[in-house]
PDB file of C-alpha atoms in Angstrom:
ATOM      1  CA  UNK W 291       0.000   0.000   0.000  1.00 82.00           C
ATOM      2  CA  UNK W 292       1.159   3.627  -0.792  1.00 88.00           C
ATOM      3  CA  UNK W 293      -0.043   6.424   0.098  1.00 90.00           C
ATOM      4  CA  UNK W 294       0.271   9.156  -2.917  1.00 91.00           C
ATOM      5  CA  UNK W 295      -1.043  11.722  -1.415  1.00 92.00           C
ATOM      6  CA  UNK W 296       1.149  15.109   0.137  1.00 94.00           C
ATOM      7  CA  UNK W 297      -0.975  15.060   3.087  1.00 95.00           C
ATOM      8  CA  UNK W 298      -0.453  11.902   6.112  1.00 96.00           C
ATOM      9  CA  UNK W 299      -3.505   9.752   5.569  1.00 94.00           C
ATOM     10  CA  UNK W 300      -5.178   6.629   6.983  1.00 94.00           C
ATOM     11  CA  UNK W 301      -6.343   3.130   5.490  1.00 93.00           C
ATOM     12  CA  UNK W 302      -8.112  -0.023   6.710  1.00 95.00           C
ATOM     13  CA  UNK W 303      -7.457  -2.451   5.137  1.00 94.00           C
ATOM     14  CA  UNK W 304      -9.867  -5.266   4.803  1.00 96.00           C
ATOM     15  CA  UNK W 305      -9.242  -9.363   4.027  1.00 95.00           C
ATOM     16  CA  UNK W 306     -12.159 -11.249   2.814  1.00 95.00           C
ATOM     17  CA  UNK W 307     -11.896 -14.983   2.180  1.00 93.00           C
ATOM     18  CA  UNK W 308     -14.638 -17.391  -0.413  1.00 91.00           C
ATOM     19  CA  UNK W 309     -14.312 -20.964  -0.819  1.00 85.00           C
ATOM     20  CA  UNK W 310     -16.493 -22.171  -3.614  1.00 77.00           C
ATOM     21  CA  UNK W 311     -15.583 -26.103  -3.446  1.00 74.00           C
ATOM     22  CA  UNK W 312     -17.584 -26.465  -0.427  1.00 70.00           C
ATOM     23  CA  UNK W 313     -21.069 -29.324   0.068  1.00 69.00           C
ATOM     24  CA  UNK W 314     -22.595 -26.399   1.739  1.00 74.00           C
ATOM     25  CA  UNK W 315     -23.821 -22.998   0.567  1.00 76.00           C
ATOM     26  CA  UNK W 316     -21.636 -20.546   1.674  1.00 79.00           C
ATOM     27  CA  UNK W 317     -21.608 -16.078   1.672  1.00 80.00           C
ATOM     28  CA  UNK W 318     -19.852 -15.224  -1.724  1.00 85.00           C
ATOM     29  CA  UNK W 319     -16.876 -14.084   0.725  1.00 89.00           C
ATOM     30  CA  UNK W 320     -16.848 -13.391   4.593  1.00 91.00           C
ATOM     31  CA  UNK W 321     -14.360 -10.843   6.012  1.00 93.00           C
ATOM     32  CA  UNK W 322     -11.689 -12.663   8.023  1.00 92.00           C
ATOM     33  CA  UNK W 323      -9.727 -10.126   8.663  1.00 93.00           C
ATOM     34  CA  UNK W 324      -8.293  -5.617   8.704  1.00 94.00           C
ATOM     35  CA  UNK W 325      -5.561  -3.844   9.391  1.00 95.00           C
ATOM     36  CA  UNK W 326      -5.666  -0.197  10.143  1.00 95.00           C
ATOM     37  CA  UNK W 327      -2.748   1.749   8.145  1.00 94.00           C
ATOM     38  CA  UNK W 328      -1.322   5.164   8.954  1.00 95.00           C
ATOM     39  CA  UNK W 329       1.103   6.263   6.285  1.00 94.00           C
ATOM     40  CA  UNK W 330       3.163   9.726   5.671  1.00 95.00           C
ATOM     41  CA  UNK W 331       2.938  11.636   2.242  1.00 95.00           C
ATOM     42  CA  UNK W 332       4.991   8.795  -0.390  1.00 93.00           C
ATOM     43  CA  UNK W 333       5.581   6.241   2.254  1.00 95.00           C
ATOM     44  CA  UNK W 334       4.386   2.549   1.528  1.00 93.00           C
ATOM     45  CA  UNK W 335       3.912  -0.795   3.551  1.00 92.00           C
ATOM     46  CA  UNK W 336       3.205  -4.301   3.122  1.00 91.00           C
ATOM     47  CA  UNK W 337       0.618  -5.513   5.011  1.00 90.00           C
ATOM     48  CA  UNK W 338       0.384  -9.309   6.282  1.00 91.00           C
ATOM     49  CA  UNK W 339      -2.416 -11.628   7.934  1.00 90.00           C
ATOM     50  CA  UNK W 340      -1.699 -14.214   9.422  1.00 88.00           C
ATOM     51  CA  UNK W 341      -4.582 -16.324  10.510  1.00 85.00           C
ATOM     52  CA  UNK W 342      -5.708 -19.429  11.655  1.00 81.00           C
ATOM     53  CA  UNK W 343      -6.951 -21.776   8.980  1.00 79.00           C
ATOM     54  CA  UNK W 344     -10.204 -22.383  11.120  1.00 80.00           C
ATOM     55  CA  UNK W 345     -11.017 -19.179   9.856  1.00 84.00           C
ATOM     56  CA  UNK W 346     -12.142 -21.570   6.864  1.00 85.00           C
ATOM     57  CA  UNK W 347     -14.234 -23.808   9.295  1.00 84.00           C
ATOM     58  CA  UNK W 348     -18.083 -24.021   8.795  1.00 81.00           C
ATOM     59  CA  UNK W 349     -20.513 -26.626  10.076  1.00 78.00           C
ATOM     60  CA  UNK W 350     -20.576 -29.662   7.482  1.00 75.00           C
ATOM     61  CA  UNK W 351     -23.484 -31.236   5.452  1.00 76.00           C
ATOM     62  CA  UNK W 352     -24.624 -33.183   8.436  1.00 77.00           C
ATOM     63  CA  UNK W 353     -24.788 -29.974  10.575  1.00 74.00           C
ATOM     64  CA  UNK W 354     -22.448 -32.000  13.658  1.00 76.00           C
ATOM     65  CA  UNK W 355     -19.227 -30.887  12.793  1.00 80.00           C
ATOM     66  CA  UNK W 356     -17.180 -28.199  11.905  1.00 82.00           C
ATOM     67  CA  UNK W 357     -14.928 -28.823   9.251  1.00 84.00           C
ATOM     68  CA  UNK W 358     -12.381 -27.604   6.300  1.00 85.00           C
ATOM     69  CA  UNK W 359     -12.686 -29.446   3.304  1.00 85.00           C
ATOM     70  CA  UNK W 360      -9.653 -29.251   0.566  1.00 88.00           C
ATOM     71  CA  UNK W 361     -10.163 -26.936  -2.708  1.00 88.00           C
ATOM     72  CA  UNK W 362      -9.479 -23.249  -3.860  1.00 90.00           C
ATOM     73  CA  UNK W 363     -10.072 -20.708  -1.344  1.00 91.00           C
ATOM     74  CA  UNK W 364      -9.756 -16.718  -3.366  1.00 92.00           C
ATOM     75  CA  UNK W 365      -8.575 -14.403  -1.253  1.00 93.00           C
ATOM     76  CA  UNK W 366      -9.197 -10.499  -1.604  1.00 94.00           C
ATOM     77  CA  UNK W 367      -8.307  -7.212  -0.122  1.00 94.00           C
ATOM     78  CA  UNK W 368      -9.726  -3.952  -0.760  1.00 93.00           C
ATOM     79  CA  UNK W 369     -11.076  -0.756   1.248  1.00 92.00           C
ATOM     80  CA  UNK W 370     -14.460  -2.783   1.057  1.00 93.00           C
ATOM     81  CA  UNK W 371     -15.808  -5.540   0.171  1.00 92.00           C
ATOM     82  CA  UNK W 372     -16.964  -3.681  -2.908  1.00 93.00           C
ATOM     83  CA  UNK W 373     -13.735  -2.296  -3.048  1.00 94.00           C
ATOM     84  CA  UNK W 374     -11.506  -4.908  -3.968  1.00 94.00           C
ATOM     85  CA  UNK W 375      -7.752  -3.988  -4.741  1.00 92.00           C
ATOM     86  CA  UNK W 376      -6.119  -7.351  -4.960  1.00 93.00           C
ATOM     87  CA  UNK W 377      -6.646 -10.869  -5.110  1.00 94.00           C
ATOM     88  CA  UNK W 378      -4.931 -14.130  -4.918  1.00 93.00           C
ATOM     89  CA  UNK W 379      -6.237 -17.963  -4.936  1.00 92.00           C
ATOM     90  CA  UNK W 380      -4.413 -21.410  -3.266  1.00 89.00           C
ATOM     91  CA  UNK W 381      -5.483 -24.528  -2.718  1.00 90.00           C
ATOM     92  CA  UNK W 382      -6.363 -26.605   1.195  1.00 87.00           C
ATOM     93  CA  UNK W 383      -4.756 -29.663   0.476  1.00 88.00           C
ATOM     94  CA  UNK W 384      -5.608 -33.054   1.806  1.00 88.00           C
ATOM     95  CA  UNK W 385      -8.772 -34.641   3.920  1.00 90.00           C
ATOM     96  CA  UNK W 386     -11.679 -33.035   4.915  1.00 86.00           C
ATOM     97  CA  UNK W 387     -10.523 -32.265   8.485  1.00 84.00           C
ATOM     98  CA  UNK W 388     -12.965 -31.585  11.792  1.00 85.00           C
ATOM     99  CA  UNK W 389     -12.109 -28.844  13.582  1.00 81.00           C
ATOM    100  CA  UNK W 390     -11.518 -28.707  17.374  1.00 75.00           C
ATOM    101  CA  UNK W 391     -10.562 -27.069  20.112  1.00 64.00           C
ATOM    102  CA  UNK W 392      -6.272 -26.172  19.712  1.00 59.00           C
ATOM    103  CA  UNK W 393      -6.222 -28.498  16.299  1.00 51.00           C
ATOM    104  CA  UNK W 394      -5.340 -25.014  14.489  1.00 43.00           C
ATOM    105  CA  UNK W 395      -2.657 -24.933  11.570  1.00 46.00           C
ATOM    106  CA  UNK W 396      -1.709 -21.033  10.245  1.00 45.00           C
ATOM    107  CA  UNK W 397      -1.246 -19.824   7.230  1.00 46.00           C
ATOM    108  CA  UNK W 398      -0.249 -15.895   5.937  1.00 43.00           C
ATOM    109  CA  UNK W 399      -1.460 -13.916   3.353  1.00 47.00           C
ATOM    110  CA  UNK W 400       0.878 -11.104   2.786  1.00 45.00           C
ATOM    111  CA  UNK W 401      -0.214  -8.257  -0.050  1.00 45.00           C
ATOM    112  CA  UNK W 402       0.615  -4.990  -1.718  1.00 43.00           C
ATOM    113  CA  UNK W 403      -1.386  -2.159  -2.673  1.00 44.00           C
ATOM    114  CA  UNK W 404      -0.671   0.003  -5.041  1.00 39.00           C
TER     115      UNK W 404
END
């Protein structure tokens, strides 16, 4: 993110995450995540998430367990969710995996703005 401006100005940055390949109707993306940026006149900054992959989770077809299933999950990151500056895709590898308690894996999503 830069800030082009001559004046000192302030962003939030917001994540959103969607994950199509699911056997349950998901929102077309949920917000998992913002950052609030303050940047001088020409300065920039990279900002990273890093976030636990139950962010993901969602109760499975048989509505007992909470689970990530493998498949693309599109990340995007914008000023809004209408607002979308950037996006990126990758792939949960592996079994369909239940959820519980400390049973959390993490994962980053680092981006630039321009």
């Amino acid at each position: 993110m830069t800030n082009t401006g001559k004046r000192r100005g302030t962003e939030v940055v917001q994540l959103y995450a969607a994950d199509t390949a699911t056997g349950v109707t998901l929102p077309a993306q949920q917000f998992v995540g913002f950052a609030r940026v303050d940047l001088e006149p020409g300065a920039s900054r990279t900002i990273t998430f890093v976030l636990p992959t139950s962010v993901l989770a969602y109760t499975g077809a048989k509505g007992n367990d909470v689970v990530i299933e493998p498949g693309p999950v599109e990340m995007s990151v914008g000023s809004s969710s209408s607002d979308i500056k950037s996006m990126a895709t990758f792939t949960v590898t592996g079994k369909t995996r239940v959820v519980r308690g400390p049973d959390r894996a993490f994962f980053s999503v680092a981006t630039v703005s321009t």
